[in-house]
Short mmCIF file of C-alpha atoms and ligand atoms in Angstrom, two decimals:
data_model
loop_
_atom_site.label_atom_id
_atom_site.label_comp_id
_atom_site.label_asym_id
_atom_site.label_seq_id
_atom_site.Cartn_x
_atom_site.Cartn_y
_atom_site.Cartn_z
CA MET Y 1 43.90 51.44 -70.69
CA SER Y 2 44.58 49.85 -67.99
CA THR Y 3 44.04 51.88 -64.28
CA ILE Y 4 46.76 50.97 -62.11
CA ILE Y 5 45.88 52.03 -58.29
CA LEU Y 6 48.53 52.41 -55.91
CA GLY Y 7 46.24 50.88 -52.36
CA ILE Y 8 48.46 51.99 -48.94
CA GLU Y 9 46.83 50.63 -45.33
CA SER Y 10 48.38 52.10 -42.23
CA SER Y 11 45.52 52.50 -39.36
CA CYS Y 12 45.71 50.24 -37.13
CA ASP Y 13 48.66 47.64 -36.55
CA ASP Y 14 49.99 46.10 -40.16
CA THR Y 15 51.94 48.41 -42.96
CA SER Y 16 50.13 47.23 -46.23
CA ALA Y 17 50.67 48.62 -49.97
CA ALA Y 18 49.47 47.21 -52.51
CA VAL Y 19 49.18 47.54 -57.14
CA ILE Y 20 45.32 46.11 -58.42
CA GLU Y 21 45.55 46.43 -62.12
CA ASP Y 22 42.19 47.24 -63.27
CA CYS Y 23 40.72 45.04 -60.07
CA ILE Y 24 43.29 42.31 -60.50
CA LEU Y 25 46.18 42.36 -57.87
CA ARG Y 26 49.97 42.18 -58.60
CA SER Y 27 50.61 42.92 -55.34
CA ASN Y 28 50.28 42.90 -52.14
CA VAL Y 29 52.80 43.66 -49.61
CA ILE Y 30 52.02 43.79 -45.80
CA ALA Y 31 54.39 44.34 -42.08
CA SER Y 32 52.63 43.24 -38.88
CA GLN Y 33 54.06 44.60 -35.74
CA LYS Y 34 54.79 42.14 -34.08
CA VAL Y 35 56.06 45.33 -31.30
CA HIS Y 36 52.32 44.73 -29.49
CA GLU Y 37 52.74 40.98 -28.44
CA ALA Y 38 53.48 41.31 -24.93
CA TYR Y 39 51.60 44.59 -24.22
CA GLY Y 40 48.30 42.19 -24.88
CA GLY Y 41 47.01 44.54 -27.49
CA VAL Y 42 47.43 47.46 -29.78
CA VAL Y 43 49.86 50.47 -28.23
CA PRO Y 44 49.09 53.21 -30.37
CA GLU Y 45 52.53 55.23 -29.68
CA LEU Y 46 54.77 52.16 -31.04
CA ALA Y 47 51.84 51.27 -34.11
CA SER Y 48 52.88 54.82 -35.59
CA ARG Y 49 56.38 54.33 -35.51
CA ALA Y 50 56.13 51.10 -36.81
CA HIS Y 51 54.80 53.11 -39.76
CA GLN Y 52 57.55 54.40 -40.26
CA GLN Y 53 60.15 52.34 -40.49
CA ASN Y 54 57.97 50.40 -42.51
CA ILE Y 55 56.12 52.48 -44.61
CA VAL Y 56 58.64 52.98 -47.25
CA PRO Y 57 60.48 49.29 -47.45
CA VAL Y 58 56.35 48.04 -48.05
CA VAL Y 59 55.37 50.58 -50.67
CA SER Y 60 58.54 50.39 -52.95
CA GLU Y 61 58.29 45.99 -52.50
CA ALA Y 62 54.81 45.94 -53.77
CA ILE Y 63 55.45 48.15 -56.90
CA ARG Y 64 58.60 45.59 -57.54
CA GLN Y 65 56.59 43.23 -56.60
CA ALA Y 66 54.63 44.13 -59.56
CA GLY Y 67 57.41 44.22 -61.84
CA ILE Y 68 55.25 48.07 -62.81
CA ASP Y 69 57.73 51.84 -62.79
CA LYS Y 70 55.79 53.95 -59.95
CA SER Y 71 55.33 56.06 -63.38
CA GLN Y 72 52.81 54.07 -64.58
CA ILE Y 73 50.94 54.36 -61.39
CA ASN Y 74 47.35 56.48 -62.38
CA ALA Y 75 46.43 56.74 -58.74
CA ILE Y 76 47.22 56.29 -55.19
CA ALA Y 77 43.96 55.40 -52.16
CA PHE Y 78 44.41 55.14 -48.83
CA THR Y 79 42.79 54.68 -45.71
CA ARG Y 80 41.91 58.12 -44.01
CA GLY Y 81 40.26 56.72 -40.83
CA PRO Y 82 38.64 55.26 -39.59
CA GLY Y 83 41.80 53.63 -36.76
CA LEU Y 84 44.35 55.01 -34.31
CA PRO Y 85 45.62 59.13 -35.04
CA GLY Y 86 48.88 58.87 -35.30
CA SER Y 87 48.67 54.48 -37.68
CA LEU Y 88 46.70 57.19 -40.49
CA HIS Y 89 48.70 60.16 -40.64
CA VAL Y 90 51.81 57.95 -41.23
CA GLY Y 91 49.80 56.65 -44.35
CA THR Y 92 48.38 59.72 -45.34
CA ALA Y 93 51.83 61.41 -45.10
CA PHE Y 94 53.30 59.61 -47.61
CA ALA Y 95 50.47 59.28 -49.99
CA LYS Y 96 50.43 63.10 -50.32
CA GLY Y 97 53.87 63.08 -51.00
CA LEU Y 98 53.80 60.24 -53.31
CA ALA Y 99 50.61 61.53 -54.60
CA LEU Y 100 51.92 65.11 -54.75
CA ALA Y 101 56.42 64.03 -56.14
CA LEU Y 102 54.20 61.60 -58.98
CA GLY Y 103 51.71 64.19 -59.59
CA ILE Y 104 48.85 62.08 -59.74
CA PRO Y 105 45.54 61.97 -58.29
CA LEU Y 106 44.82 60.98 -54.57
CA VAL Y 107 41.63 58.72 -53.54
CA ASP Y 108 40.95 59.21 -49.70
CA VAL Y 109 39.22 55.35 -48.77
CA ASN Y 110 37.75 54.71 -45.44
CA HIS Y 111 38.06 51.38 -44.64
CA LEU Y 112 35.02 49.92 -43.99
CA HIS Y 113 33.98 50.24 -47.56
CA GLY Y 114 37.26 49.02 -48.05
CA HIS Y 115 36.19 44.81 -46.17
CA THR Y 116 32.97 45.35 -48.37
CA LEU Y 117 34.70 45.74 -51.28
CA SER Y 118 36.78 43.32 -50.78
CA HIS Y 119 34.89 40.20 -52.56
CA PHE Y 120 36.43 42.87 -55.73
CA ILE Y 121 39.63 41.81 -55.22
CA LYS Y 122 40.32 39.54 -59.16
CA GLU Y 123 43.42 36.66 -58.61
CA ASP Y 124 43.05 36.70 -61.70
CA GLU Y 125 39.99 37.60 -65.24
CA HIS Y 126 37.65 34.57 -64.07
CA THR Y 127 37.60 35.74 -60.23
CA GLN Y 128 34.03 36.66 -59.65
CA VAL Y 129 32.26 39.13 -57.97
CA PRO Y 130 29.18 39.92 -56.63
CA GLY Y 131 25.95 41.94 -58.46
CA PHE Y 132 24.73 44.66 -56.53
CA PRO Y 133 22.86 44.92 -54.64
CA TYR Y 134 24.28 42.59 -51.66
CA LEU Y 135 24.54 41.77 -48.09
CA CYS Y 136 27.67 42.59 -46.43
CA LEU Y 137 28.23 40.89 -43.25
CA LEU Y 138 31.12 43.04 -41.50
CA ILE Y 139 33.07 41.00 -38.77
CA SER Y 140 36.38 42.93 -37.07
CA GLY Y 141 37.69 44.05 -33.47
CA GLY Y 142 36.44 47.33 -33.73
CA ASN Y 143 32.79 46.63 -36.56
CA SER Y 144 30.25 43.74 -36.65
CA GLN Y 145 26.99 45.69 -39.21
CA ILE Y 146 24.87 44.67 -41.22
CA ILE Y 147 25.37 45.69 -44.54
CA LYS Y 148 23.51 46.67 -48.04
CA VAL Y 149 25.99 47.49 -50.61
CA ASN Y 150 23.60 48.62 -53.12
CA ALA Y 151 26.67 49.98 -55.52
CA PRO Y 152 30.58 50.90 -54.93
CA GLY Y 153 29.24 54.16 -52.98
CA ASP Y 154 26.38 53.25 -51.87
CA MET Y 155 25.83 51.48 -48.83
CA GLN Y 156 23.46 51.23 -46.18
CA VAL Y 157 23.71 49.83 -43.16
CA LEU Y 158 20.77 47.50 -41.67
CA GLY Y 159 21.94 47.45 -38.44
CA GLN Y 160 24.81 47.46 -36.21
CA THR Y 161 26.21 46.02 -32.56
CA ILE Y 162 24.93 48.59 -29.41
CA ASP Y 163 28.08 47.48 -27.47
CA ASP Y 164 31.40 45.72 -27.82
CA ALA Y 165 32.19 44.08 -31.80
CA ALA Y 166 32.17 40.69 -32.67
CA GLY Y 167 36.24 40.47 -32.27
CA GLU Y 168 36.14 42.79 -29.20
CA ALA Y 169 34.10 39.76 -27.46
CA PHE Y 170 36.52 36.57 -28.63
CA ASP Y 171 39.43 39.13 -27.71
CA LYS Y 172 37.44 40.11 -24.07
CA CYS Y 173 36.62 36.70 -23.23
CA ALA Y 174 40.15 34.88 -24.68
CA LYS Y 175 41.51 37.84 -22.54
CA SER Y 176 39.57 36.50 -19.38
CA MET Y 177 41.01 32.85 -19.68
CA GLY Y 178 43.99 33.54 -19.75
CA LEU Y 179 45.07 34.32 -23.93
CA PRO Y 180 47.67 36.71 -25.33
CA TYR Y 181 46.28 39.10 -28.11
CA PRO Y 182 44.15 38.15 -30.26
CA GLY Y 183 42.29 35.90 -28.87
CA GLY Y 184 40.57 35.08 -32.32
CA PRO Y 185 41.99 32.67 -34.18
CA ILE Y 186 43.01 30.43 -30.88
CA ILE Y 187 39.55 29.93 -29.48
CA ASP Y 188 39.08 28.98 -33.66
CA ARG Y 189 41.71 26.71 -32.34
CA LEU Y 190 40.62 25.18 -29.72
CA ALA Y 191 36.92 25.02 -30.65
CA HIS Y 192 37.84 22.98 -33.51
CA GLU Y 193 38.50 20.58 -30.24
CA GLY Y 194 36.36 21.08 -27.90
CA ASN Y 195 32.36 19.89 -26.87
CA PRO Y 196 30.12 22.74 -28.08
CA ASN Y 197 26.99 22.61 -25.49
CA HIS Y 198 29.46 21.53 -22.82
CA PHE Y 199 28.89 24.91 -21.98
CA LYS Y 200 25.54 27.49 -22.14
CA PHE Y 201 26.47 31.32 -22.70
CA ALA Y 202 23.61 34.86 -22.15
CA HIS Y 203 21.83 35.57 -25.96
CA PRO Y 204 20.84 39.60 -26.42
CA HIS Y 205 17.77 40.80 -27.09
CA VAL Y 206 18.29 43.67 -29.56
CA ASP Y 207 16.03 45.58 -31.62
CA GLY Y 208 16.04 45.18 -35.65
CA TYR Y 209 19.07 43.75 -36.88
CA ASN Y 210 20.74 45.91 -34.37
CA TYR Y 211 23.77 43.33 -32.13
CA SER Y 212 24.86 43.08 -28.69
CA PHE Y 213 27.76 41.04 -27.19
CA SER Y 214 28.66 42.61 -23.37
CA GLY Y 215 26.00 40.19 -22.32
CA LEU Y 216 27.71 37.56 -23.60
CA LYS Y 217 30.63 38.63 -22.42
CA THR Y 218 29.69 38.92 -18.95
CA SER Y 219 28.20 36.11 -19.12
CA PHE Y 220 30.94 33.53 -19.83
CA LEU Y 221 32.50 36.19 -17.30
CA TYR Y 222 31.05 35.07 -14.72
CA THR Y 223 30.77 31.02 -15.44
CA LEU Y 224 35.06 31.44 -14.59
CA ARG Y 225 34.86 33.51 -11.59
CA ASP Y 226 32.05 30.88 -10.41
CA GLN Y 227 33.80 27.61 -11.33
CA LEU Y 228 37.14 29.13 -10.12
CA LYS Y 229 36.12 29.21 -7.12
CA LEU Y 230 35.63 25.17 -7.07
CA ASN Y 231 38.40 24.12 -8.99
CA PRO Y 232 41.39 26.68 -9.70
CA ASN Y 233 42.39 24.22 -12.38
CA PHE Y 234 38.43 24.78 -13.85
CA VAL Y 235 40.84 27.21 -17.11
CA GLU Y 236 43.06 25.06 -18.02
CA GLU Y 237 40.88 21.30 -17.97
CA ASN Y 238 37.58 23.07 -20.21
CA LYS Y 239 39.26 25.35 -23.01
CA ALA Y 240 38.48 24.04 -25.30
CA ASP Y 241 34.79 23.37 -24.59
CA LEU Y 242 34.96 27.02 -22.64
CA ALA Y 243 36.22 27.87 -26.81
CA ALA Y 244 34.12 25.92 -28.58
CA GLY Y 245 31.07 26.84 -26.15
CA LEU Y 246 32.04 30.18 -26.57
CA GLN Y 247 31.99 30.98 -30.14
CA LYS Y 248 29.44 28.98 -31.34
CA THR Y 249 27.43 31.87 -29.40
CA ILE Y 250 28.62 34.21 -31.23
CA ILE Y 251 27.79 32.08 -34.57
CA GLU Y 252 24.33 31.66 -33.62
CA ILE Y 253 23.10 36.04 -32.86
CA LEU Y 254 25.56 36.63 -36.11
CA MET Y 255 24.14 34.36 -38.42
CA ASP Y 256 20.12 35.41 -36.59
CA LYS Y 257 20.43 38.92 -37.31
CA PHE Y 258 22.30 38.17 -41.20
CA SER Y 259 18.96 36.15 -41.46
CA LYS Y 260 16.56 37.96 -40.61
CA ALA Y 261 18.06 40.77 -42.30
CA ILE Y 262 18.65 38.52 -46.29
CA ALA Y 263 14.62 36.79 -44.75
CA ASP Y 264 13.89 40.16 -45.56
CA THR Y 265 14.96 41.88 -47.78
CA GLY Y 266 14.77 38.61 -50.04
CA ILE Y 267 18.76 39.98 -51.79
CA LYS Y 268 20.50 36.03 -52.84
CA THR Y 269 24.15 37.10 -52.43
CA ILE Y 270 25.58 37.85 -49.54
CA ALA Y 271 29.65 37.85 -47.99
CA ILE Y 272 31.57 38.82 -45.11
CA GLY Y 273 34.57 40.50 -44.80
CA GLY Y 274 36.79 41.99 -42.38
CA GLY Y 275 38.61 39.53 -39.16
CA VAL Y 276 35.82 38.14 -37.04
CA SER Y 277 35.32 36.34 -40.92
CA ALA Y 278 38.19 33.99 -41.03
CA ASN Y 279 37.02 31.86 -38.17
CA SER Y 280 35.94 28.81 -40.06
CA GLY Y 281 33.04 28.31 -37.79
CA VAL Y 282 31.75 31.49 -39.31
CA ARG Y 283 32.75 30.67 -43.15
CA GLU Y 284 30.58 27.06 -42.39
CA ALA Y 285 27.78 28.61 -40.90
CA VAL Y 286 27.22 31.05 -43.65
CA GLN Y 287 27.93 28.60 -46.53
CA GLN Y 288 25.66 26.87 -44.99
CA TYR Y 289 23.06 28.93 -44.63
CA ALA Y 290 23.97 29.81 -48.42
CA ASP Y 291 23.51 26.39 -49.39
CA ARG Y 292 19.98 26.08 -47.39
CA HIS Y 293 18.39 28.85 -48.99
CA HIS Y 294 20.07 28.94 -52.05
CA LEU Y 295 22.14 32.15 -51.67
CA LYS Y 296 25.56 33.29 -53.73
CA ALA Y 297 27.77 32.83 -51.09
CA PHE Y 298 31.21 34.66 -50.86
CA ILE Y 299 33.67 34.66 -48.40
CA PRO Y 300 36.98 36.11 -48.69
CA LYS Y 301 40.27 34.51 -48.00
CA ARG Y 302 42.54 34.78 -45.53
CA SER Y 303 44.36 36.73 -46.69
CA PHE Y 304 42.18 39.29 -47.92
CA THR Y 305 40.30 40.01 -44.67
CA THR Y 306 42.46 41.50 -42.19
CA ASP Y 307 43.08 44.68 -42.86
CA ASN Y 308 44.86 45.27 -45.96
CA ALA Y 309 46.07 47.37 -49.18
CA ALA Y 310 44.53 45.50 -52.54
CA MET Y 311 40.85 45.84 -51.17
CA ILE Y 312 41.79 50.56 -50.21
CA ALA Y 313 43.08 50.03 -53.42
CA VAL Y 314 40.08 47.93 -55.11
CA ALA Y 315 37.33 50.45 -52.89
CA GLY Y 316 39.73 53.31 -54.46
CA TYR Y 317 39.69 52.48 -57.95
CA PHE Y 318 36.26 52.22 -57.94
CA LYS Y 319 36.02 56.25 -56.79
CA TYR Y 320 38.93 56.88 -59.44
CA LEU Y 321 36.20 55.97 -62.19
CA ASP Y 322 34.22 58.37 -60.43
CA HIS Y 323 36.28 60.45 -60.41
CA GLN Y 324 35.85 61.19 -56.57
CA TYR Y 325 40.24 62.88 -55.66
CA CYS Y 326 40.67 64.17 -52.39
CA ASP Y 327 42.03 66.91 -52.04
CA ILE Y 328 45.74 67.02 -50.36
CA THR Y 329 44.90 68.82 -47.35
CA LEU Y 330 42.10 66.58 -45.89
CA PRO Y 331 43.63 64.95 -42.64
CA PRO Y 332 43.10 62.08 -41.14
CA PHE Y 333 39.25 60.34 -39.68
CA ALA Y 334 39.87 58.76 -36.98
CA ARG Y 335 35.97 58.35 -36.21
CA VAL Y 336 34.50 57.55 -39.38
CA THR Y 337 30.96 55.30 -39.59
CA ILE Y 338 30.00 54.21 -43.52
O1 LIG A 401 39.57 43.80 -38.95
P1 LIG A 401 40.73 43.05 -37.88
O2 LIG A 401 42.32 42.54 -38.55
O3 LIG A 401 40.75 44.73 -37.56
C1 LIG A 401 39.96 45.45 -37.12
O4 LIG A 401 40.10 45.83 -37.98
O5 LIG A 401 39.26 45.75 -36.27
O6 LIG A 401 39.76 42.61 -37.36
C2 LIG A 401 40.67 41.56 -36.26
C3 LIG A 401 40.19 41.31 -34.84
C4 LIG A 401 40.50 40.38 -33.69
O7 LIG A 401 39.23 40.70 -33.20
C5 LIG A 401 41.26 39.00 -33.84
O8 LIG A 401 40.91 38.61 -32.54
C6 LIG A 401 39.49 38.86 -35.08
O9 LIG A 401 39.58 39.13 -35.71
N1 LIG A 401 39.72 37.93 -35.56
C7 LIG A 401 39.08 36.47 -35.16
C8 LIG A 401 39.85 35.29 -36.31
N2 LIG A 401 41.50 35.46 -37.16
C9 LIG A 401 41.38 37.34 -36.13
N3 LIG A 401 38.02 35.44 -34.37
C10 LIG A 401 37.74 34.81 -34.37
N4 LIG A 401 38.22 33.75 -35.51
C11 LIG A 401 39.26 33.55 -36.50
N5 LIG A 401 39.72 33.16 -36.78
#
């Protein structure tokens, strides 16, 4: 008999619900919140209010699109953290209420495990999934980590950022160019038309497999500040080259440590996940590295790189099989690591 999991994700500014049947995706509904665009970043209070408005229609639509009756759901998996407290509370409270009403188990999921296990979302029974262990480069607005995934519930962080995340480097540098939030996807688009070697930015010197992006951010800001003194139209005239140079430097920083970890561990299966793994340059660099070194690379579909409930349902599926249910009294965790 198959196992049907309803996943609920509300950690930041996307309300999402998904239904999977033994990891095969039956529905994945995402309501993105446009309300934050005017503020240049996510406003926590507005995010939790929008989640409250969205959660019932989003969950109903996910169940409808999956073509199931709610009595067929075996368990509910929800994002317990990390994330914005007010946002997490909405998904957590809703998941608890529905699990109680249906009399089914509740499974709490670490959002970062969701990104790392997003490669197990199957479009159909032929979708290939990674074997264990694999090395995952998890890059998002809040995290930059190299994770050794030994099993769905056994993950080891080999390296992580000591300051900003890769997504923050994209977004903060984009903001200093006057681009709207989130700047990452805009930099990606602009970089296609620019010369990546016109401007040079700082590379960090950090121990082990750890990352640092604050030096790059400062070096980018100083370039703008110095050049704007000479030419007030500097940014406008050099947008594409600045974007291409910034993206190239971020990719070099990411690949430098990721390739060291791959070589040192000898692991032959690699993966990327998180919002920044949507970046076309990052995807190309990882695939090219894998081809050169005869590795198997798992690059997620773009729709599974950003926050989505399908990855939460899949991570919850593995815990459900292991009977790792959670207590109805558990609070959400704003800060939690892998
Ligand atoms: O994983 P995510 O949706 O949110 C977090 O949980 O942090 O990642 C959002 C981050 C933002 O920093 C956004 O700028 C970045 O992912 N991002 C990109 C691209 N698409 C999203 N960065 C670079 N290139 C992209 N194409």
